[in-house]
XYZ file of C-alpha atoms in Angstrom:
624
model
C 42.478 75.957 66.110
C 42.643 79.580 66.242
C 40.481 80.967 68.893
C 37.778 83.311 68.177
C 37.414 86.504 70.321
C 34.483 88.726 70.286
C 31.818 86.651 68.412
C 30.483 82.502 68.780
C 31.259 82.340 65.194
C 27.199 81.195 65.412
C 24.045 82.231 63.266
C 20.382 80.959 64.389
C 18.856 80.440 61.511
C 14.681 80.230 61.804
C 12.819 79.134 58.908
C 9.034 79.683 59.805
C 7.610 78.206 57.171
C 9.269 75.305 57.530
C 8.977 75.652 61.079
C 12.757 74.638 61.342
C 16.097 75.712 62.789
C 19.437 75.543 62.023
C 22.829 77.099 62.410
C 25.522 78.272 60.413
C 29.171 78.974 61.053
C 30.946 82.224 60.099
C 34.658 82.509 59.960
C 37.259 84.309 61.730
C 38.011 84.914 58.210
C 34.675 86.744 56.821
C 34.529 88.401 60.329
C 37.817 90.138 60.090
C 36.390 91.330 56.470
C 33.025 92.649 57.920
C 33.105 92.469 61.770
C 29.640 91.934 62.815
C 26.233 93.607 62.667
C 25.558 95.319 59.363
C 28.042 94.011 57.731
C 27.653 90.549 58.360
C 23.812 91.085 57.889
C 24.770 92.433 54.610
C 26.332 89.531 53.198
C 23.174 87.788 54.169
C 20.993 90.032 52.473
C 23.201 90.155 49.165
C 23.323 86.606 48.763
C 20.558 85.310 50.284
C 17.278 87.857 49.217
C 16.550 87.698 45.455
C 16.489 91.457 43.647
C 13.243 90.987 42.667
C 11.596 89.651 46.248
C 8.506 91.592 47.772
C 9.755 93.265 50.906
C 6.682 91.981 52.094
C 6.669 88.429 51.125
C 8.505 85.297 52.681
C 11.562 85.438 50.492
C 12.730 88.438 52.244
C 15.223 88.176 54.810
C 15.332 89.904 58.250
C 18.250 89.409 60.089
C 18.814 90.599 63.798
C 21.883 90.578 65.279
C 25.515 91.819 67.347
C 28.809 92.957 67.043
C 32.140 92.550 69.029
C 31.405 94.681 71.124
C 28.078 93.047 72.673
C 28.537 90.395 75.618
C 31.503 92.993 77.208
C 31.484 96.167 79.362
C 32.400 98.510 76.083
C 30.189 101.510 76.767
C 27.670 102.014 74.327
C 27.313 98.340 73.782
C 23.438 98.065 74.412
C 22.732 98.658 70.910
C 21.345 95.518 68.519
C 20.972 95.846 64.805
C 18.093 94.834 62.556
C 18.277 94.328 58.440
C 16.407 93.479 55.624
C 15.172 94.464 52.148
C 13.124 97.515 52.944
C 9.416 97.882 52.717
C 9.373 101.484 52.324
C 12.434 101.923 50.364
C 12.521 98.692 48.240
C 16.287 99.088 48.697
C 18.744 97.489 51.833
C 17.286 98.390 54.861
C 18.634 98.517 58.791
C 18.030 100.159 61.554
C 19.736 99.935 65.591
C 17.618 100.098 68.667
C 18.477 99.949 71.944
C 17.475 99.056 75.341
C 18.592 95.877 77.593
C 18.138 92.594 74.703
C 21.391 92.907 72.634
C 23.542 91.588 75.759
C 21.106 88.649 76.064
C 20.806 87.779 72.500
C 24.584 87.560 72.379
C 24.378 85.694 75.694
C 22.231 83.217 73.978
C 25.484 81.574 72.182
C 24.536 83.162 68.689
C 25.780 86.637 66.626
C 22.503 86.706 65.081
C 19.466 85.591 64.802
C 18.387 85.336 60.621
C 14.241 85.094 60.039
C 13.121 83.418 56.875
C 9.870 81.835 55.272
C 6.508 83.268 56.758
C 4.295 81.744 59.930
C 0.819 80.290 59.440
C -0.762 82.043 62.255
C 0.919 84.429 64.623
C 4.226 83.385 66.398
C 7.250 84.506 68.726
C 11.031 83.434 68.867
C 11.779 82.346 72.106
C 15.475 81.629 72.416
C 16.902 80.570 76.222
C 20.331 79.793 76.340
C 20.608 78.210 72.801
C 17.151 76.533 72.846
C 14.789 77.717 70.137
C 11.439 77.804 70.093
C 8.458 79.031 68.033
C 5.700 80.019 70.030
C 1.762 81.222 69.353
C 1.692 84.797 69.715
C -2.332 84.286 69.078
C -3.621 85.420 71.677
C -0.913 88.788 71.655
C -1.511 89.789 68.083
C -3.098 93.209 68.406
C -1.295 94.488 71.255
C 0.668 97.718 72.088
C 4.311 97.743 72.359
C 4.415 97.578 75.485
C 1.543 95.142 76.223
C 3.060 92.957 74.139
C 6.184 92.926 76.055
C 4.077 92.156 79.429
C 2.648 89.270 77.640
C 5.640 87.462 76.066
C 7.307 87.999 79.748
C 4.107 86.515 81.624
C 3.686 83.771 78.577
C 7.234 82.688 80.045
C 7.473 83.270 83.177
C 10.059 85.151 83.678
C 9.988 89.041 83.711
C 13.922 89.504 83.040
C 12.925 87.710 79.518
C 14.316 90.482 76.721
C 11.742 91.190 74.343
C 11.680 93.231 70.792
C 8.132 93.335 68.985
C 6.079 95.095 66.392
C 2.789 96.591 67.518
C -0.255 97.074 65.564
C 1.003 98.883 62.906
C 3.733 96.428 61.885
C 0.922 93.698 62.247
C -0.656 95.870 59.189
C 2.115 95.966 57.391
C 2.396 100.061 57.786
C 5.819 100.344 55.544
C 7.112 102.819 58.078
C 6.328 100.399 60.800
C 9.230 100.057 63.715
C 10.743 97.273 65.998
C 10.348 98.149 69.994
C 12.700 96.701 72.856
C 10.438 98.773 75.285
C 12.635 102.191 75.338
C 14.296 101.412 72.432
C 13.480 101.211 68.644
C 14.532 100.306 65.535
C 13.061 103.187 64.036
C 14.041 103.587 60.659
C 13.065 101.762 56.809
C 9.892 100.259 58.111
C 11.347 96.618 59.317
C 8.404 96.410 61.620
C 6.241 95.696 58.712
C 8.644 92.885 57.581
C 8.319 91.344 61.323
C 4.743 91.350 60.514
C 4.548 89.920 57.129
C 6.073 86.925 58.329
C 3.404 86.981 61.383
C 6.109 87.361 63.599
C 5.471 89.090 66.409
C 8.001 88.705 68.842
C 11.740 87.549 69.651
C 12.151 87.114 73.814
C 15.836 85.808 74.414
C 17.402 85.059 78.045
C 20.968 84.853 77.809
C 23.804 84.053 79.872
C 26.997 82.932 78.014
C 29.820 85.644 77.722
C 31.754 85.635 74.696
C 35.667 85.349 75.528
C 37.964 88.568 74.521
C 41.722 88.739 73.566
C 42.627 91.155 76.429
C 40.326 90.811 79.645
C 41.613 92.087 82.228
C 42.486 95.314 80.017
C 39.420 95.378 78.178
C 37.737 95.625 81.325
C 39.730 98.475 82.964
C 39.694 100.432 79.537
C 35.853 100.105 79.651
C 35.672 101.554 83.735
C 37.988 104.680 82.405
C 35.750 105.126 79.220
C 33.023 105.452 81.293
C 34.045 107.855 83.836
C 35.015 109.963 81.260
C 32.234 109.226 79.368
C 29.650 110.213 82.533
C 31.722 113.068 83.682
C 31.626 114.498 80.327
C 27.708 113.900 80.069
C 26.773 116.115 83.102
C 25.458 118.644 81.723
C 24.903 117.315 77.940
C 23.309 114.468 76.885
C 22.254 112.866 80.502
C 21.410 116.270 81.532
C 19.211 116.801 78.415
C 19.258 113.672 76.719
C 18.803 113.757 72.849
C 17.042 117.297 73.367
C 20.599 118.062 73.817
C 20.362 119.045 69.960
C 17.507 121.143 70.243
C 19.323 123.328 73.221
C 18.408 126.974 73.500
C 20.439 129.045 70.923
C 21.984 125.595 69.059
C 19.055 125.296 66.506
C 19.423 129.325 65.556
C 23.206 128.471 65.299
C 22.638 125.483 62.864
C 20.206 127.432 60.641
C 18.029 124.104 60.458
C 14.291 125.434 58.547
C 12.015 122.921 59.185
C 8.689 124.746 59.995
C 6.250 124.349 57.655
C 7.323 121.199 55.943
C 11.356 122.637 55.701
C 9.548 125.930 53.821
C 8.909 128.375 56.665
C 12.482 129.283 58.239
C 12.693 130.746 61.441
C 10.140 128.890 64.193
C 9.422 131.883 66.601
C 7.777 129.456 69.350
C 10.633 126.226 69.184
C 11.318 127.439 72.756
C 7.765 125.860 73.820
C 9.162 122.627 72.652
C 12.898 122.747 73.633
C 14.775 120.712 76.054
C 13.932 122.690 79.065
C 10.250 121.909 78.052
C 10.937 118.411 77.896
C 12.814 118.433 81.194
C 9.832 119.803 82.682
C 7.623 116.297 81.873
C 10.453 114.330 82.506
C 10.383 111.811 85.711
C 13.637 110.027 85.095
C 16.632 108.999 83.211
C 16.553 105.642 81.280
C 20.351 104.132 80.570
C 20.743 101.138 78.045
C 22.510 98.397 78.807
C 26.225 99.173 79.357
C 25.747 102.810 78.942
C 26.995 105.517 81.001
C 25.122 108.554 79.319
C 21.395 107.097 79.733
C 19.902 109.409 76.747
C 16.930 108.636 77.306
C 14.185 109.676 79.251
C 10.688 108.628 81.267
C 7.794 111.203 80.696
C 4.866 111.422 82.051
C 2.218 113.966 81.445
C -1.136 114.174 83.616
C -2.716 116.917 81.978
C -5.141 118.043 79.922
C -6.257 114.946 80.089
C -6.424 113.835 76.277
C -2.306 114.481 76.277
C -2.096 112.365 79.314
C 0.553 109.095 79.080
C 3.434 108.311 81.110
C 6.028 106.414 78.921
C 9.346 106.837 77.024
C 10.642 109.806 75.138
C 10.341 112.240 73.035
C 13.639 112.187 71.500
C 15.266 115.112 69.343
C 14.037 113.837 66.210
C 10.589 113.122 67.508
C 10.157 116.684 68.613
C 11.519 118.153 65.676
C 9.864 115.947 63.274
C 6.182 116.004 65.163
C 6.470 119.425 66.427
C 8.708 121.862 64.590
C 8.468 120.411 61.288
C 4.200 120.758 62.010
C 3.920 123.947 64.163
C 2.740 121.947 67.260
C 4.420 124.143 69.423
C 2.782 122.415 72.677
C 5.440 119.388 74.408
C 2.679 117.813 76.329
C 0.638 117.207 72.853
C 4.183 116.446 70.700
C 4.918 113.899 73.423
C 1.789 112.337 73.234
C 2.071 112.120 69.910
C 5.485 110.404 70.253
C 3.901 108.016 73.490
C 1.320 106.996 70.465
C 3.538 106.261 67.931
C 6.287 104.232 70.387
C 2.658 102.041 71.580
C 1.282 101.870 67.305
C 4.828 100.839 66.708
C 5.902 103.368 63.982
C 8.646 105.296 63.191
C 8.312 109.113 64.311
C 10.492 110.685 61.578
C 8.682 109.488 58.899
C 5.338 109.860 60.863
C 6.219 113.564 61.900
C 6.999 113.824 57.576
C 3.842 112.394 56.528
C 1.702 115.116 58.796
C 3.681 117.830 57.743
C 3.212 116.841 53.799
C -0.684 116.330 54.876
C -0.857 119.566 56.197
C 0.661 121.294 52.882
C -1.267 118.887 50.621
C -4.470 120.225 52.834
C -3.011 124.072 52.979
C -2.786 124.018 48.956
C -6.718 122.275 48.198
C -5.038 119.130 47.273
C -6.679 117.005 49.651
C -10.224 117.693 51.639
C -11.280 117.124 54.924
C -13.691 115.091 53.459
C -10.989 112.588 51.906
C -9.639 112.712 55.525
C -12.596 111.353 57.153
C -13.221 115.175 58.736
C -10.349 115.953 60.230
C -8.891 119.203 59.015
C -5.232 118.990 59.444
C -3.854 122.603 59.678
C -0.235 123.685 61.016
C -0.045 123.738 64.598
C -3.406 121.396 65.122
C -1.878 118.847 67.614
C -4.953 117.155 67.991
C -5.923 116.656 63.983
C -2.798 115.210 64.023
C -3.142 112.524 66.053
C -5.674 111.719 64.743
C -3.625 111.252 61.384
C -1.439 109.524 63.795
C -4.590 106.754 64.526
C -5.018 106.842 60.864
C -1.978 106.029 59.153
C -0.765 103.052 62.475
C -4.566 101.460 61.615
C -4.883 102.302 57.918
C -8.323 103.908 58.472
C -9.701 106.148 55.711
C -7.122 107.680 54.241
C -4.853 106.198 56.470
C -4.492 103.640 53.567
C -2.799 105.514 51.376
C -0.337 107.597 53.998
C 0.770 103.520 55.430
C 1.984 103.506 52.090
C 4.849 106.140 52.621
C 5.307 109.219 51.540
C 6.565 108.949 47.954
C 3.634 106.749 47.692
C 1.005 109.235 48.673
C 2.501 111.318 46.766
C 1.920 109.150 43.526
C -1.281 108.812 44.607
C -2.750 112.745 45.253
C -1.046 114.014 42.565
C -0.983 117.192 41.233
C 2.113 119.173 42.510
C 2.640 116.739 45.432
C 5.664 115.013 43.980
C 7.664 118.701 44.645
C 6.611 119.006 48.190
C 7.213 115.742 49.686
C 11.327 116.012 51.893
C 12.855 112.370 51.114
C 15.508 110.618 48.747
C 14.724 106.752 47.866
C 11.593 106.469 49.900
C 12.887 107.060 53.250
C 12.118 110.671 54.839
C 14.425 113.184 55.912
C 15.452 113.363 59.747
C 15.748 116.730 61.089
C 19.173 117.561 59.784
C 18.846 120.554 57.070
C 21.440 119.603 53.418
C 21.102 123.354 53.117
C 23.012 124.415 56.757
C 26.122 122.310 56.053
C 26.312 120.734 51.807
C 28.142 118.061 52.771
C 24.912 115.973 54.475
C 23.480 117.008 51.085
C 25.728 114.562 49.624
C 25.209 112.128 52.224
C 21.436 112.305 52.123
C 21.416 111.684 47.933
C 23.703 108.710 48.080
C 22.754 107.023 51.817
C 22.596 103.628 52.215
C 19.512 103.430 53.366
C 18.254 106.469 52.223
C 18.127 110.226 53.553
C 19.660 109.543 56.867
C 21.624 111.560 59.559
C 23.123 108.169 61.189
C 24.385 106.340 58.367
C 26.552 109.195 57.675
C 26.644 111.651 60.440
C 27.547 115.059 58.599
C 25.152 116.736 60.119
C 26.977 116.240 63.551
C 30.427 118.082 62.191
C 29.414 121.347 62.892
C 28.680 120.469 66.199
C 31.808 118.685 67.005
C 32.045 115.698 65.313
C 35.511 114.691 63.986
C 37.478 112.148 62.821
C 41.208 113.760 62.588
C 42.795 110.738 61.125
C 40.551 110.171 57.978
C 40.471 114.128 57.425
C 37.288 114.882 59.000
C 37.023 118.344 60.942
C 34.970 120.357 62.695
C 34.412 123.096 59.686
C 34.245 127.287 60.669
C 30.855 129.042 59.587
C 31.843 130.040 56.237
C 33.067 126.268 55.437
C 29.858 125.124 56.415
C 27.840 126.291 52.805
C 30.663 125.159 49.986
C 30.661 121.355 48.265
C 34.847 121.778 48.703
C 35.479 118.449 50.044
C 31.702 117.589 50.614
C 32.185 114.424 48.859
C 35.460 112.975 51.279
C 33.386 114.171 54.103
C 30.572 112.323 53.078
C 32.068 109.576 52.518
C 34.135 109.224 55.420
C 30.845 110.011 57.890
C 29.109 106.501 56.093
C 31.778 104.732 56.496
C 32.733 106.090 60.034
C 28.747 104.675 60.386
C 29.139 101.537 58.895
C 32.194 100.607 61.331
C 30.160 102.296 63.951
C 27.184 99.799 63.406
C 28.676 97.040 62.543
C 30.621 96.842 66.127
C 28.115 97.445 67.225
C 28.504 99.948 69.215
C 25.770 103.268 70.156
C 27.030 106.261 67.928
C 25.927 108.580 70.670
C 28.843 108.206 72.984
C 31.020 110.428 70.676
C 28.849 113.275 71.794
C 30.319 112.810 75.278
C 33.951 112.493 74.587
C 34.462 108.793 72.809
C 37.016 109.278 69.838
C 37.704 107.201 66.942
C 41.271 106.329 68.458
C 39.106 104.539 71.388
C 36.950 102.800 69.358
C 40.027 101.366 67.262
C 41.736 100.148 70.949
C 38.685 98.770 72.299
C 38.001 96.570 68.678
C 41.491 95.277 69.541
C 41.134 94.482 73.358
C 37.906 91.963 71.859
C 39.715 90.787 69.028
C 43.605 91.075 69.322
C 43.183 91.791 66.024
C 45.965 94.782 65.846
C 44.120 96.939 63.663
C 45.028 100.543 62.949
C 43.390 103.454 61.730
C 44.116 102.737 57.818
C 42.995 99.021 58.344
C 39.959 100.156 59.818
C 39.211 102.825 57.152
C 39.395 99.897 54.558
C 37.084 97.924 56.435
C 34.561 100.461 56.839
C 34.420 101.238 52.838
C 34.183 97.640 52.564
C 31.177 97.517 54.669
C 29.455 100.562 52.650
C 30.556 99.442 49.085
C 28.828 96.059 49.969
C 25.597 97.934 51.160
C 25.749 99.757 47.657
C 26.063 96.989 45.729
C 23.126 95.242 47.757
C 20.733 98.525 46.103
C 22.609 98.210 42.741
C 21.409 94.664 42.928
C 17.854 96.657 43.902
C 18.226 98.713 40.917
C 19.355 101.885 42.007
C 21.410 103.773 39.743
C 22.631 107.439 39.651
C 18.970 109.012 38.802
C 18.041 107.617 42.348
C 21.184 109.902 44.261
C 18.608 112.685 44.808
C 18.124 115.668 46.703
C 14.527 116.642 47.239
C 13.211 119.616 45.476
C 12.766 121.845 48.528
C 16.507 121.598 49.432
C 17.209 123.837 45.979
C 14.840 126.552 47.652
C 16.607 128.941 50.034
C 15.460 129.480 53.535
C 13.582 132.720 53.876
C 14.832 133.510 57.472
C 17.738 132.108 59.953
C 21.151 131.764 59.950
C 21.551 129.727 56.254
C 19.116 131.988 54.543
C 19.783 132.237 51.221
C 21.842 128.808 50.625
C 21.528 126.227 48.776
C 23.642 122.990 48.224
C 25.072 123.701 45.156
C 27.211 122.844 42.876
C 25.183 119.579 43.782
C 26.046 117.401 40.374
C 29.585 117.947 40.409
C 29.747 117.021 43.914
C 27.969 113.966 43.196
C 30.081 112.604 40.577
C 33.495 113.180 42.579
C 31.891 111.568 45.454
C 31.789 108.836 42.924
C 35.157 109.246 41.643
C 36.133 108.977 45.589
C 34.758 105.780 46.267
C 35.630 104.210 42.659
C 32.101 103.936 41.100
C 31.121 104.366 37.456
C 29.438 108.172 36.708
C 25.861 105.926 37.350
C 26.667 105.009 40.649
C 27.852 101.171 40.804
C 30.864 100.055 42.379
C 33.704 99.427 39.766
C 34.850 95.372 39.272
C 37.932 96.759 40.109
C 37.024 98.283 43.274
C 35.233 95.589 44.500
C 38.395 93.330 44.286
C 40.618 95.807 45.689
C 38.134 95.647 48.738
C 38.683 92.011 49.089
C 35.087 91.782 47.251
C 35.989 89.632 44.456
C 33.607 86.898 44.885
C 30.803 89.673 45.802
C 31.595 91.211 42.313
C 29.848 88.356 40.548
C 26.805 90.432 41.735
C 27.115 93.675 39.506
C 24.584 93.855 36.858
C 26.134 93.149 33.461
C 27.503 95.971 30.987
């Protein structure tokens, strides 16, 4: 028998209606199609969740799970991955956290752990060392994040137990609800809301097995360089600043990013109350995940005025820009407050920070009162109205009912002129990455996997200093950045670059402190003595994507659903894109499909499917 490096070859398999496990096999075979993590969960999800299931009923799927990469010293390897048929979107959803569990859940003997069915009460995983159980989470159900992390860990014993959980809003089914592993989330496509329609609200894992690799003793002394270089490199970047590296004096003028007022207002003349050295200034410590030599992320702790006060985890780039920049709340003691409440509620800040900002225009323009909104008057810059949105929307008081809907769902709902205002493309809202400072992440936001999304395809990093020199992706000059030329390849290339990325899985972070593609490629083949090279890999990746496409074909998704949102045709009044917009957007679109062998409505060809080794996944496209 051939032996199998990387990955048990081992899927728990918990059915809690049924109150039963089991587990499956996977092949060296399918493994060396889709390597782990995403793409292995999207098999799963293709075959396994009907196209017509309720995201929010017990026929959905959620699968958690690992790549190659977990179980070794590969830097960047604290990352876990969690899928499912999204509750917010309606289309495939994932999303990677991070934090200390994704060793120990590989540690337990399994790749993955795949939920089905729906609990009678409340109930938590508990997984030591191959044993399963399924435990009342009774007494829990209600509980912060972080409480509820405490409690598992005290329920068993043993505080070096690895917890993720939903908080109160995924136990109310908030469709932007996330997953928490204490400092790290699963932010994205509302899969904390899936946890909690199947009353689950907890999966604790202690894990000690370690996965054999092809090449150990180099493996291991590849993985001690990487991170050297890796930590040296980070100094005074992203451990120096963290994710608030982004938002570094000077770099958000560069970008031409207009997010104030709801991506409307160009120019924010008071960002600098809310930029890294701000952040820096509540910080008490740096917070590394497992395996990772950067540590991005960051303890705060804020003592005063007292209603701000919390001492906890973050705010990340995104959660200042989204809260903060994208609202007016130029005040970092208030935007991470807001960010300490929405880690605690459980709910994704991006889409959070986008449902405030389209409350505060729906407010601005008469479309909604304060006495719809229970009396809070939510106007730009009001940190504390928006909070108390924030309490709204994670308990779905009020009007808080119709925003824990999502934001193409309010929108249905208010009316009027709201459909134009709201920043999004399938459901899920846009991070704070503008289409209109570099076209290609236009591209990438309309076709997205899971939606509008700067990690699964990171275009929006190129300018910066992404590249990938071997499947033609480079770092573009200023004029380069505002023409659809080769948009599409780059696109294309920065998903699939993701979906390799995720399905290792490995942290996509530790590119911005010197990891290159060519690394990534060596270290896959130190785990799995595979031999891969660059062109091997490439196939793989598209492999990975095309079968996340044809999952939302199988959704219903067709070309009319490869969006941009209205405001992105509007022109920035101010900065350094005024002026642009992404166009010619169409014809970008269709040779993006032309690129990747689809049909002008956006499904994967028959014959592109089997020339991906997809022949038997082919049975899935809808008939002509």
């Amino acid at each position: 028998m051939v032996p199998l490096y990387g990955c048990w070859g081992r899927i728990l398999e918990v059915d809690l209606s049924k109150k039963r496990e089991t587990v499956r096999s996977v092949e060296e075979g399918l493994l060396r199609k889709l390597l782990g993590g995403v793409g292995i969960a999207a098999k799963i999800i293709l075959e396994e969740v009907p196209a017509d299931a309720d995201p929010l009923g017990p026929e959905n799927v959620l699968v958690v799970g690992t790549g190659p990469f977990q179980g070794t010293a590969i830097p960047g390897s604290g990352k876990w991955i969690v899928a499912a048929k999204s509750p917010l979107t309606g289309i495939w959803g994932d999303s990677c956290g991070g934090g200390d569990f994704a060793p120990d859940l590989k540690g337990t003997g399994f790749d993955a752990i795949v939920v089905k069915g729906k609990a009678d009460s409340p109930v938590y995983i508990w997984v030591n060392e191959g044993e399963v159980q399924i435990r009342d989470a009774s007494s829990i159900w209600g509980k912060s994040t972080s409480e509820t992390i405490e409690a598992v860990k005290s329920d068993l014993g043993d505080k070096a137990v690895k917890v993720v959980c939903i908080g109160p809003a995924g136990e109310k089914l908030v469709r932007f609800a996330c997953i928490s592993s204490g400092f790290g989330f699963a932010g994205r496509t509302g899969l904390g809301a899936v946890m909690g329609s199947k009353n689950l609200k907890a999966i604790a894992v202690r894990g000690t097995k370690r996965v054999d690799v092809a090449e150990p003793d180099k493996l291991a002394e590849r993985s001690r360089e990487l991170s050297r270089r890796l930590y040296e490199n980070s100094l005074e970047g992203m451990r120096k600043y963290g994710t608030m590296l982004g938002m570094q004096a000077g770099q958000h003028d560069d970008r031409g990013y207009g997010l104030k007022h709801n991506w409307d207002g160009g120019v924010f003349e008071e960002i600098s109350k809310i930029n890294e050295e701000r952040v820096r200034e509540i910080t008490v410590g740096e917070v590394p995940c497992s395996n990772c030599p950067v540590a991005c992320h960051r303890h705060t702790r804020v003592t005063e005025p007292e209603k701000y006060a919390y001492d906890g985890h973050g705010p990340e780039y995104e959660t200042v820009a989204m809260l903060g920049w994208l609202t007016m709340i130029a005040d970092i003691k208030a935007v991470g407050y807001m960010g300490h409440l929405c880690n605690e509620y459980g709910i994704d800040t991006i889409s959070t920070g986008s449902m405030i900002a389209f409350t505060m225009e729906c407010y601005e323009k008469g479309w909604i009162d304060e006495t719809r909104l229970g009396g809070v008057k939510p106007v730009w810059g009001d940190a504390d109205s928006a909070i108390e949105l924030i309490h709204m929307i994670a308990s779905r008081r009020d009007f808080g009912e119709v925003l824990a809907n999502g934001i193409r769902s309010a929108a249905e709902f208010i009316g009027r002129g709201a459909k134009e205002i709201i920043v999004e493309c399938k459901g899920l809202d846009y991070p704070a990455h503008d289409p209109r400072s570099y076209y290609p992440t236009a591209i990438n936001y309309a076709t997205g996997v899971r939606g509008a999304c700067h990690q699964r395809g990171v275009t929006a990093w190129v300018p910066g200093g992404f590249n990938i020199p071997e499947w033609g992706v480079l770092v573009p000059n200023r004029e380069d950045r505002y023409t659809m030329k080769n948009a599409a390849h780059i696109a294309a290339k920065c998903q699939d670059w993701a979906s390799f990325s995720n399905s290792l899985v490995q942290c996509e972070f530790m590119f911005w402190s010197g990891l290159t593609f060519r690394d990534q490629v060596e270290l896959l083949n130190l785990v799995t003595g595979w031999g891969l090279d660059a062109e091997a890999v490439a196939e793989i990746s598209e492999r990975i994507t095309t079968l996340q496409r044809l999952i939302n074909v199988r959704f219903g998704v067709r070309r009319k659903d490869d969006y941009l949102s209205p405001k992105m045709f509007k022109p920035q009044p101010s900065g350094a894109s005024a002026g642009k917009v992404p166009q010619p957007f169409e014809e970008a679109l269709l040779e993006y499909y032309r690129l990747r062998g689809w049909d002008e409505n956006g499904i994967p060809t028959k014959e592109k499917l089997e020339s991906l080794g997809l022949t038997q996944e082919a049975g899935y496209l809808p008939n002509p």
